[in-house]
Coordinates of C-alpha atoms and ligand atoms in Angstrom, one line a residue:
M32 CA 39.6 1.3 -2.2
E33 CA 36.1 -0.4 -1.3
S34 CA 35.7 -3.6 -2.8
D35 CA 32.7 -4.5 -4.6
S36 CA 30.7 -6.7 -2.0
E37 CA 31.8 -3.3 0.6
Q38 CA 30.4 -1.1 -2.1
I39 CA 27.0 -3.2 -2.4
R40 CA 26.7 -3.8 1.1
R41 CA 26.5 -0.1 1.7
R42 CA 23.7 0.4 -0.5
L43 CA 19.9 1.0 0.5
T44 CA 17.2 1.2 -2.0
F45 CA 14.0 1.6 -1.0
A46 CA 10.0 3.9 -2.1
I47 CA 8.0 5.5 -0.1
I48 CA 4.3 4.9 -0.1
S49 CA 1.8 6.8 0.9
H50 CA -2.0 7.8 0.1
P51 CA -1.7 11.3 -1.3
D52 CA -1.3 14.0 1.2
A53 CA 0.0 11.9 4.1
G54 CA 3.3 13.9 3.7
K55 CA 5.7 11.6 1.4
T56 CA 6.9 14.7 -0.9
T57 CA 7.3 16.7 3.0
I58 CA 9.3 13.7 4.3
T59 CA 11.6 13.2 1.1
E60 CA 12.6 16.5 1.6
K61 CA 13.8 16.3 4.3
L62 CA 15.4 13.4 4.0
L63 CA 17.1 14.8 1.1
L64 CA 18.3 17.8 3.3
F65 CA 20.2 15.4 5.8
G66 CA 21.8 13.4 3.4
G67 CA 22.8 16.8 2.0
A68 CA 21.6 16.3 -1.6
I69 CA 19.5 19.3 -1.6
H70 CA 19.6 22.8 0.3
I71 CA 16.2 24.4 -0.5
A72 CA 13.1 23.4 1.3
G73 CA 10.7 23.1 -1.5
A74 CA 12.8 21.9 -4.3
V75 CA 10.9 18.4 -4.5
K76 CA 7.6 19.8 -5.7
G77 CA 8.1 18.6 -9.0
N78 CA 6.7 15.2 -7.9
K79 CA 3.9 16.5 -5.6
A80 CA 0.8 15.7 -7.6
G81 CA -1.5 15.0 -4.8
R82 CA -4.6 16.8 -5.5
Q83 CA -3.9 17.1 -9.5
T84 CA -6.0 16.9 -12.0
T85 CA -5.2 15.1 -15.1
S86 CA -4.7 18.3 -16.8
D87 CA -2.2 19.1 -14.3
F88 CA -0.8 15.5 -14.7
M89 CA -0.5 15.8 -18.1
K90 CA 1.5 19.6 -17.8
M91 CA 3.8 17.5 -15.0
E92 CA 4.0 15.0 -17.8
Q93 CA 5.2 17.1 -20.4
E94 CA 7.9 19.0 -18.0
R95 CA 9.2 15.6 -17.8
G96 CA 13.1 16.7 -16.8
I97 CA 11.9 17.2 -13.2
S98 CA 9.9 14.2 -12.8
I99 CA 12.9 11.9 -14.4
S100 CA 15.6 13.7 -12.4
T101 CA 13.3 13.2 -9.4
S102 CA 12.0 9.8 -9.8
V103 CA 15.2 8.1 -8.2
M104 CA 17.1 10.2 -5.6
G105 CA 20.5 9.1 -4.4
F106 CA 22.6 10.5 -1.7
E107 CA 24.7 9.3 1.3
Y108 CA 24.3 9.1 5.1
G109 CA 24.9 7.1 7.6
G110 CA 28.2 5.3 5.5
R111 CA 25.2 3.8 3.2
V112 CA 24.4 4.9 -0.2
I113 CA 20.9 5.5 -0.8
N114 CA 18.7 4.8 -4.0
L115 CA 15.0 6.7 -2.6
L116 CA 12.6 5.9 -5.5
D117 CA 9.5 7.9 -6.2
T118 CA 6.4 6.1 -6.4
P119 CA 3.9 8.8 -8.6
G120 CA 2.1 10.7 -6.6
H121 CA -1.3 11.0 -8.8
A122 CA -3.9 9.6 -6.7
D123 CA -5.3 7.3 -9.7
F124 CA -4.1 3.2 -9.4
S125 CA -1.1 3.2 -11.8
E126 CA 1.2 0.2 -12.3
D127 CA 3.9 2.5 -12.5
T128 CA 3.9 2.5 -8.9
F129 CA 4.0 -1.0 -8.5
R130 CA 6.9 -1.9 -10.9
G131 CA 9.0 0.5 -8.7
L132 CA 7.9 -1.4 -5.9
S133 CA 10.0 -4.6 -7.4
A134 CA 13.3 -2.5 -7.9
V135 CA 13.4 -1.9 -4.5
D136 CA 14.3 -3.6 -1.2
S137 CA 12.6 -2.4 1.5
A138 CA 9.9 0.2 1.9
L139 CA 8.6 3.2 4.0
I140 CA 4.8 3.8 4.9
V141 CA 4.0 7.3 5.6
I142 CA 0.8 7.3 7.4
D143 CA -1.7 10.3 8.3
S144 CA -2.1 10.4 12.1
V145 CA -5.6 12.1 11.2
K146 CA -6.5 9.8 8.6
G147 CA -5.2 6.7 9.6
V148 CA -4.5 4.0 7.3
E149 CA -6.0 5.2 3.6
D150 CA -7.1 2.9 0.3
R151 CA -4.0 3.7 -1.7
T152 CA -1.6 2.8 1.1
R153 CA -3.5 -0.5 1.7
K154 CA -3.2 -1.2 -2.2
L155 CA 0.2 -0.8 -2.3
C156 CA 1.5 -2.4 1.1
E157 CA -0.8 -5.4 -0.6
V158 CA 2.0 -5.5 -3.2
S159 CA 4.8 -5.2 -0.9
R160 CA 3.6 -7.7 1.2
M161 CA 3.2 -10.0 -1.9
R162 CA 7.2 -10.1 -1.7
D163 CA 7.9 -10.3 1.8
T164 CA 9.4 -6.7 1.2
P165 CA 10.6 -5.0 4.5
I166 CA 8.4 -1.9 5.8
T167 CA 9.4 0.7 8.5
T168 CA 6.2 2.9 9.2
F169 CA 6.3 6.6 10.0
I170 CA 3.2 7.9 11.6
N171 CA 3.0 11.6 10.4
K172 CA 1.4 14.7 11.4
M173 CA 1.2 14.4 15.3
D174 CA 1.4 18.0 15.9
R175 CA -2.2 17.4 14.6
E176 CA -5.2 16.3 16.7
G177 CA -5.0 12.7 15.1
K178 CA -6.2 9.0 16.3
D179 CA -5.1 7.8 19.4
P180 CA -1.3 6.0 18.8
M181 CA -3.0 2.6 20.1
E182 CA -5.9 2.6 18.0
L183 CA -3.5 3.5 14.9
L184 CA -1.2 0.5 15.4
D185 CA -4.5 -1.3 15.8
E186 CA -5.3 -0.3 12.7
I187 CA -2.5 -0.9 10.6
E188 CA -1.7 -4.5 11.9
R189 CA -5.2 -5.4 11.0
E190 CA -5.5 -3.1 7.6
L191 CA -1.7 -3.9 6.4
S192 CA -1.7 -7.4 8.0
I193 CA 1.6 -7.2 9.8
G194 CA 2.7 -7.1 13.3
V195 CA 3.6 -3.4 14.4
R196 CA 6.7 -2.9 16.5
P197 CA 6.4 1.2 18.2
L198 CA 10.4 1.9 18.4
T199 CA 9.3 5.5 19.4
W200 CA 6.3 6.8 21.6
P201 CA 4.3 10.2 21.0
I202 CA 4.3 12.4 24.3
G203 CA 0.4 14.0 24.0
R204 CA -0.8 14.9 20.1
G205 CA -2.2 18.2 18.6
R206 CA -1.7 21.1 20.4
S207 CA -0.6 19.4 22.8
F208 CA 2.4 17.9 21.4
K209 CA 5.4 17.4 23.3
G210 CA 8.2 15.2 21.8
V211 CA 8.5 11.0 21.4
F212 CA 10.2 8.9 23.8
D213 CA 12.3 6.2 22.1
L214 CA 12.1 2.9 23.5
R215 CA 15.7 1.6 22.1
N216 CA 17.8 4.0 24.2
N217 CA 15.2 6.2 26.1
H218 CA 16.2 9.4 24.7
L219 CA 13.1 12.0 25.0
Y220 CA 12.8 14.1 21.9
L221 CA 11.3 17.4 22.5
F222 CA 9.0 18.5 19.9
A223 CA 9.5 22.2 18.5
P224 CA 7.5 23.3 15.9
K225 CA 9.4 24.7 12.6
A226 CA 12.5 23.4 13.1
S227 CA 13.7 23.0 10.3
D228 CA 17.2 23.7 10.6
V229 CA 17.8 22.8 14.3
P230 CA 18.6 18.9 15.6
S231 CA 15.5 18.2 18.1
E232 CA 16.4 18.4 21.7
V233 CA 17.6 15.0 23.1
N234 CA 17.4 14.6 26.9
A235 CA 18.6 11.3 27.9
F236 CA 16.6 9.3 30.3
T237 CA 18.0 6.4 32.6
G238 CA 14.3 4.7 31.4
V239 CA 10.8 5.6 31.4
D240 CA 10.2 5.8 35.1
D241 CA 12.8 8.5 35.6
P242 CA 11.3 11.3 37.1
G243 CA 13.3 13.8 35.3
I244 CA 11.0 13.2 32.9
D245 CA 7.7 14.4 34.6
A246 CA 10.2 17.8 34.6
I247 CA 10.0 18.1 31.3
V248 CA 7.0 17.5 30.2
G249 CA 5.2 17.8 33.1
S250 CA 3.7 14.8 35.6
S251 CA 0.4 13.9 33.9
L252 CA 1.8 13.5 30.3
A253 CA 4.9 11.6 32.2
D254 CA 2.1 9.0 33.8
K255 CA 0.5 8.5 30.9
L256 CA 3.3 7.8 28.7
R257 CA 4.1 5.3 31.3
E258 CA 1.0 3.7 31.3
E259 CA 0.9 3.5 27.8
L260 CA 4.2 2.0 26.9
S261 CA 3.3 -0.8 30.0
L262 CA 0.3 -1.2 27.7
V263 CA 3.0 -1.0 24.5
S264 CA 5.2 -3.6 26.4
A265 CA 2.2 -6.0 27.5
V266 CA 0.8 -6.2 23.8
Y267 CA 3.9 -6.0 21.3
P268 CA 6.8 -8.5 21.6
P269 CA 10.3 -6.4 21.1
F270 CA 10.9 -5.5 17.8
T271 CA 13.4 -8.1 16.3
V272 CA 15.6 -7.1 12.7
S273 CA 15.1 -10.6 11.6
D274 CA 11.4 -9.9 11.7
Y275 CA 11.4 -6.8 10.0
R276 CA 13.8 -8.6 7.2
K277 CA 11.4 -11.3 6.7
G278 CA 8.7 -8.6 6.6
L279 CA 6.9 -9.7 9.5
V280 CA 7.0 -7.4 11.4
T281 CA 7.1 -3.2 10.8
P282 CA 9.1 -0.7 13.2
V283 CA 7.1 2.3 13.8
F284 CA 8.1 5.8 14.5
F285 CA 6.1 8.7 14.9
G286 CA 6.5 12.4 14.5
S287 CA 6.1 15.8 12.0
A288 CA 7.6 15.9 8.6
I289 CA 6.5 19.6 8.2
N290 CA 8.2 20.4 11.3
N291 CA 11.1 18.4 10.3
F292 CA 10.5 16.5 13.7
G293 CA 11.2 12.7 14.3
I294 CA 12.9 12.0 10.4
R295 CA 16.4 12.1 11.5
E296 CA 15.6 9.4 14.1
L297 CA 13.7 7.7 11.3
L298 CA 16.4 7.6 9.0
D299 CA 19.5 6.9 11.4
N300 CA 16.9 3.5 12.1
M301 CA 16.4 2.7 8.7
V302 CA 20.4 3.0 8.1
E303 CA 20.4 0.4 11.1
F304 CA 18.3 -1.9 9.9
A305 CA 17.2 -1.9 6.7
P306 CA 18.5 -4.4 4.3
S307 CA 21.4 -4.5 1.9
P308 CA 20.4 -5.5 -1.7
L309 CA 18.4 -8.8 -1.3
S310 CA 18.9 -11.7 -3.4
K311 CA 16.5 -11.7 -6.7
T312 CA 14.7 -14.5 -8.7
A313 CA 15.5 -15.2 -12.0
Q314 CA 12.8 -17.7 -13.9
E315 CA 16.4 -19.7 -14.5
R316 CA 17.9 -19.2 -10.8
T317 CA 18.1 -17.1 -7.3
V318 CA 20.8 -14.7 -7.8
E319 CA 22.7 -13.7 -5.0
P320 CA 23.8 -9.4 -5.2
E321 CA 27.3 -10.1 -4.6
E322 CA 27.8 -11.9 -7.9
D323 CA 30.9 -11.2 -9.5
K324 CA 28.9 -10.8 -12.6
L325 CA 26.5 -8.3 -13.7
S326 CA 23.1 -8.9 -13.8
G327 CA 19.6 -6.6 -13.8
F328 CA 16.8 -5.7 -14.9
I329 CA 14.6 -3.0 -16.7
F330 CA 11.0 -1.6 -14.6
K331 CA 10.6 2.1 -15.8
I332 CA 10.8 3.6 -19.2
H333 CA 10.5 7.3 -19.0
A334 CA 9.8 9.2 -22.8
N335 CA 12.8 12.2 -22.8
L336 CA 12.2 15.8 -22.6
N337 CA 12.1 16.3 -26.1
P338 CA 9.1 14.4 -27.9
R339 CA 9.9 15.0 -31.2
H340 CA 13.2 12.5 -31.1
R341 CA 12.2 9.3 -29.4
D342 CA 15.0 8.8 -27.1
R343 CA 14.0 7.4 -23.7
I344 CA 15.4 6.8 -20.2
A345 CA 15.4 3.4 -19.3
F346 CA 15.7 2.7 -15.6
F347 CA 17.8 0.1 -14.6
R348 CA 18.1 -1.9 -11.6
I349 CA 21.2 -3.6 -11.2
C350 CA 20.5 -6.8 -9.0
S351 CA 24.5 -8.4 -9.0
G352 CA 27.6 -7.2 -9.5
R353 CA 29.2 -4.1 -11.0
F354 CA 28.2 -2.2 -14.1
E355 CA 30.8 -0.3 -16.2
R356 CA 30.1 2.5 -18.5
N357 CA 31.3 1.4 -21.7
K358 CA 31.2 -2.4 -21.7
T359 CA 29.3 -4.9 -23.7
Y360 CA 26.5 -6.7 -22.0
L361 CA 23.5 -8.9 -23.0
H362 CA 20.5 -7.8 -23.3
V363 CA 18.5 -11.3 -23.0
R364 CA 15.1 -11.1 -24.7
T365 CA 17.0 -9.9 -28.3
G366 CA 19.9 -11.3 -27.6
K367 CA 21.8 -8.5 -29.0
P368 CA 24.9 -6.5 -27.1
F369 CA 24.4 -3.6 -25.3
R370 CA 27.0 -0.9 -24.4
S371 CA 25.9 2.4 -22.4
A372 CA 28.4 5.5 -22.9
N373 CA 26.5 7.8 -20.8
P374 CA 24.6 5.6 -18.0
T375 CA 23.7 8.1 -15.1
A376 CA 23.0 8.3 -11.9
F377 CA 20.0 10.0 -10.2
M378 CA 20.8 12.3 -7.5
A379 CA 18.2 14.7 -6.7
Q380 CA 18.1 17.4 -8.8
N381 CA 20.2 16.5 -11.9
R382 CA 21.7 13.9 -13.9
E383 CA 25.5 13.0 -14.0
I384 CA 27.5 9.9 -15.7
I385 CA 28.8 7.6 -13.8
D386 CA 31.4 5.5 -14.5
E387 CA 30.3 2.7 -12.6
A388 CA 27.2 1.7 -10.1
W389 CA 26.7 -1.6 -8.2
A390 CA 24.0 -3.9 -7.2
G391 CA 21.5 -1.8 -5.3
D392 CA 21.8 1.0 -7.7
I393 CA 19.3 2.3 -9.8
I394 CA 20.9 4.0 -13.3
G395 CA 19.1 5.5 -15.8
I396 CA 20.3 3.9 -19.5
H397 CA 19.6 6.0 -23.2
D398 CA 17.0 3.9 -25.0
T399 CA 16.1 4.7 -28.9
G400 CA 13.4 2.2 -28.0
T401 CA 15.5 -1.2 -28.0
F402 CA 13.8 -2.0 -24.1
A403 CA 10.8 -3.1 -22.7
I404 CA 9.5 -3.3 -19.2
G405 CA 10.8 -6.4 -17.7
D406 CA 14.1 -6.9 -19.8
T407 CA 16.7 -8.4 -18.1
I408 CA 20.6 -7.2 -19.0
T409 CA 23.5 -9.3 -18.1
D410 CA 26.9 -10.0 -18.9
G411 CA 26.1 -13.3 -21.0
E412 CA 24.0 -15.1 -18.8
L413 CA 20.7 -16.3 -20.2
L414 CA 18.4 -14.9 -17.1
N415 CA 14.7 -13.5 -17.3
Y416 CA 14.3 -11.6 -13.7
R417 CA 10.8 -12.1 -12.7
G418 CA 8.6 -9.7 -10.6
I419 CA 7.4 -7.6 -13.2
P420 CA 4.2 -8.6 -13.8
A421 CA 1.1 -7.5 -15.9
F422 CA -1.7 -6.5 -13.5
A423 CA -5.5 -7.5 -14.5
P424 CA -7.2 -4.7 -16.1
Q425 CA -9.9 -2.8 -14.5
I426 CA -11.0 -0.9 -17.7
F427 CA -11.4 -2.0 -21.6
R428 CA -11.5 0.1 -24.3
T429 CA -11.4 -0.9 -27.8
I430 CA -9.1 1.6 -29.9
R431 CA -9.4 2.5 -33.2
N432 CA -7.1 4.8 -35.4
A433 CA -8.9 8.4 -36.0
D434 CA -6.7 9.4 -39.0
P435 CA -6.3 7.1 -41.9
L436 CA -3.6 9.2 -43.2
H437 CA -1.8 8.3 -40.1
E438 CA -2.0 4.8 -39.4
K439 CA 2.0 4.6 -39.0
Q440 CA 2.5 6.7 -36.5
F441 CA -0.7 5.0 -34.4
R442 CA 1.0 2.0 -34.9
K443 CA 4.0 3.2 -33.7
G444 CA 2.7 5.1 -30.9
L445 CA 0.9 2.3 -29.6
E446 CA 3.2 -0.4 -29.7
H447 CA 5.7 2.2 -27.9
L448 CA 3.9 3.6 -25.3
A449 CA 2.5 -0.3 -24.5
E450 CA 6.4 -1.2 -24.2
E451 CA 6.7 1.6 -21.4
G452 CA 3.7 0.6 -19.7
V453 CA 1.3 2.9 -20.3
A454 CA -1.5 0.6 -21.2
Q455 CA -1.4 -2.9 -22.0
I456 CA -2.8 -3.7 -25.6
L457 CA -4.7 -6.9 -26.2
S458 CA -6.0 -8.8 -28.9
R459 CA -9.7 -10.4 -29.6
L460 CA -9.5 -14.1 -30.0
K461 CA -11.5 -13.8 -33.3
N462 CA -10.6 -10.7 -34.8
Q463 CA -7.0 -10.1 -34.6
G464 CA -7.0 -7.2 -36.2
S465 CA -9.2 -5.2 -33.5
K466 CA -7.2 -4.2 -31.0
V467 CA -8.2 -3.7 -27.0
I468 CA -6.5 -1.6 -24.5
G469 CA -6.5 -3.0 -21.1
V470 CA -5.6 -0.3 -18.3
V471 CA -5.8 0.1 -14.2
G472 CA -7.1 3.5 -14.0
Q473 CA -9.0 5.7 -15.6
L474 CA -5.9 8.2 -16.3
Q475 CA -3.7 5.7 -18.1
L476 CA -6.6 6.0 -21.1
E477 CA -6.3 9.7 -21.1
V478 CA -2.3 9.7 -20.9
L479 CA -2.5 7.2 -23.6
Q480 CA -4.8 8.9 -25.6
A481 CA -3.2 12.6 -25.0
R482 CA 0.6 11.0 -25.7
L483 CA -0.2 9.5 -28.7
E484 CA -1.5 13.2 -30.3
Y485 CA 1.8 14.9 -28.6
E486 CA 4.1 12.5 -29.2
Y487 CA 3.4 10.6 -32.6
G488 CA 1.2 13.4 -34.3
A489 CA -1.9 10.1 -34.4
R490 CA -5.4 10.2 -33.2
C491 CA -7.3 7.6 -31.4
I492 CA -10.8 6.6 -30.5
Y493 CA -12.2 4.6 -27.7
G494 CA -15.2 2.1 -27.9
P495 CA -16.8 1.3 -24.9
M496 CA -16.5 -2.3 -23.3
D497 CA -18.4 -3.9 -20.7
Y498 CA -16.1 -5.5 -18.7
S499 CA -14.4 -4.1 -15.3
V500 CA -13.1 -7.6 -14.1
A501 CA -9.9 -10.0 -15.8
R502 CA -8.1 -12.7 -15.1
W503 CA -5.3 -14.9 -16.7
I504 CA -6.5 -18.2 -16.8
D505 CA -4.9 -21.3 -17.7
A506 CA -5.1 -25.3 -16.6
E507 CA -3.2 -27.7 -16.3
D508 CA -4.9 -30.3 -18.8
P509 CA -4.6 -27.4 -22.2
K510 CA -7.8 -29.3 -23.4
V511 CA -9.4 -27.8 -20.6
L512 CA -8.8 -24.6 -21.3
E513 CA -9.1 -25.0 -25.4
A514 CA -13.0 -26.4 -24.5
F515 CA -13.5 -22.9 -22.1
V516 CA -12.3 -20.7 -24.6
S517 CA -13.8 -21.9 -27.7
D518 CA -17.2 -21.8 -25.4
N519 CA -16.6 -18.0 -24.2
E520 CA -14.8 -16.6 -27.7
R521 CA -16.4 -13.2 -26.7
R522 CA -15.2 -12.6 -23.6
I523 CA -11.3 -13.9 -24.3
L524 CA -8.4 -11.3 -24.9
L525 CA -4.8 -13.0 -25.6
D526 CA -2.1 -10.4 -24.4
A527 CA 1.2 -9.7 -26.0
K528 CA 2.8 -12.5 -25.0
G529 CA -0.2 -14.9 -26.3
G530 CA -1.5 -15.6 -22.3
T531 CA -5.3 -16.1 -22.3
I532 CA -7.5 -13.4 -20.5
L533 CA -11.0 -13.9 -19.1
M534 CA -13.2 -10.5 -19.2
L535 CA -15.9 -10.4 -16.7
E536 CA -18.8 -8.4 -15.6
S537 CA -18.4 -8.1 -11.7
E538 CA -16.4 -10.0 -8.9
W539 CA -19.5 -11.8 -8.6
E540 CA -19.6 -13.4 -12.0
L541 CA -15.8 -14.4 -11.5
G542 CA -16.9 -16.5 -8.5
W543 CA -19.5 -18.1 -10.7
F544 CA -17.4 -18.9 -13.5
A545 CA -14.4 -20.3 -10.8
K546 CA -17.3 -22.5 -9.0
K547 CA -18.3 -23.5 -12.7
Y548 CA -14.9 -24.3 -14.0
P549 CA -13.0 -25.5 -11.1
K550 CA -10.1 -27.1 -13.0
L551 CA -9.3 -23.5 -14.2
R552 CA -6.9 -21.7 -12.2
F553 CA -7.2 -17.5 -12.2
Y554 CA -4.5 -15.4 -11.6
T555 CA -4.6 -11.3 -11.1
T556 CA -1.3 -10.8 -12.6
N557 CA 0.7 -12.7 -15.5
E558 CA 3.3 -13.6 -13.0
A559 CA 2.5 -16.6 -12.8
L560 CA 1.5 -17.8 -16.0
H561 CA 4.6 -16.1 -17.7
G562 CA 7.2 -16.6 -15.4
T563 CA 8.1 -13.3 -15.3
Ligands
G4P81 P1 2.3 14.2 -0.2 O1 3.4 14.0 -1.1 O2 2.1 12.4 0.6 O3 0.5 13.8 -1.0 O4 2.0 15.3 0.8 P2 2.8 16.3 1.5 O5 4.1 16.0 1.3 O6 2.5 17.5 0.2 O7 2.1 17.1 2.2 C1 0.7 17.1 2.2 C2 -0.2 18.5 3.4 O8 0.5 18.0 4.4 C3 1.1 19.6 2.7 O9 -0.1 20.5 3.2 C4 2.0 19.4 3.6 O10 2.4 20.5 4.1 C5 1.5 18.9 4.9 N1 1.8 18.2 6.1 C6 3.1 17.4 5.9 N2 3.5 17.3 7.5 C7 3.1 18.0 8.0 C8 2.9 17.2 9.2 O11 3.8 16.7 9.9 N3 1.6 17.8 10.3 C9 0.7 18.9 9.6 N4 -0.2 19.9 9.9 N5 1.0 19.0 8.2 C10 1.8 18.1 7.4 P3 -0.6 21.6 1.9 O12 -1.3 22.7 2.8 O13 -1.5 20.7 1.3 O14 0.4 21.8 0.7 P4 1.7 23.0 1.0 O15 0.4 24.4 1.0 O16 2.0 23.4 2.6 O17 2.9 22.8 0.2

């Protein structure tokens, strides 16, 4: 029997970050194939939403069974228990993704070799960097005529503000792509298109100068490889695991996911380097994963298949100790006891009830409306985990009930969906009854409207507001804040916890306010304000 500590150290919980179409779905599928979690290629398509339109997204939401079971995928590989967290695929900027990143200990970034670093990757990476999450990089689609590898590395360093350390190096690219050279063990993996079930052919060499390389890829590509690698070793210091774990550098791998090339090497390296569960910061103290007592937080709530029942699944990230089925724990926010008779693990394609789970694991808890995103569950200690921030909205709308006969449904639906994090409900300072909805992406507005109707039988009407920038504000001296608020009432909103939000028309205006009111502090998330 493994001890709790051994179980915890085996856990590897990570998310894949990418811009739609870079290859996330394909890679996920290959990783699961290696992990023996699925046997048929194409099984992960439920989450594929790169180019989906809103109506497709709604359809997908309604087919929620699929997206729940592929939201977290568990499998074992190389002695480690892996929890792979899916970040939603739809193209709109989504808070859900950002919250998911608070539940993982490392991330894999997938970059399309043709397109380089793209917008969404940049945004997601920024959030990971805020938490110093260790990041591994996979440059995909090497079978296509992509950018020069050196140029790609430069771009990653510059745009993602992280040091790069290539651990494999491509030989040719596009039609002349021959494979990759592994800098750590001097192996050359030969590329064969569509070799989905066959491991790539491995050739071991004494080093990059070995003449055997010429015999395999030809002298011209072999010389190019030597030239590029001498440049690489001149520019980039050697890779160290400790710099990776601190989030200072990212190891970089090259391959082609669709051809199942480079994925096994990627996974082997992740299993070797990627951190076990890390310590997590609660408002009260830092919690170590191997502590005896259970603690963790809810980072996502998903409404269940049947919209007529208010059943939901709360995604619980265990931060310390061991979780046991049927044991009574404390739901810290309400102070009430909590017990789960049917916690589920998310093995790909199905959910199964488990008896125990350890720090690092993500489990599903059946919820009848008790939990809200960010809630902490413990074995009795009054802890409140930080790191589930709300993001400053970029789109504001007034919202009102369109159907007086369904006022109750409207209120309840709005409250529930806000708890799920679909949108933030904000109040105006003067007219407390009038609600404002704040979101970071247009799609959230549409989802809110559709779900209110579909799940709660309530219809809403949005009204326009001319603001597109917001910041949480506070000041050391409460009187400064008070005076500012009373001078700018029409721009002020209160969040659910009473935090003050300033709405602005532009970034330029923000700069103007910051200059004019030097004693005010401005925040892009509510984290600093509420310590959540
Ligand atoms: P995503 O989840 O990040 O949105 O990307 P996904 O894996 O769905 O891949 C996007 C497209 O890129 C897919 O093509 C996929 O087949 C292709 N792709 C993935 N890896 C590679 C690769 O290594 N090389 C090349 N050349 N293409 C790759 P699609 O035509 O949009 O979809 P499908 O019809 O193949 O499903």
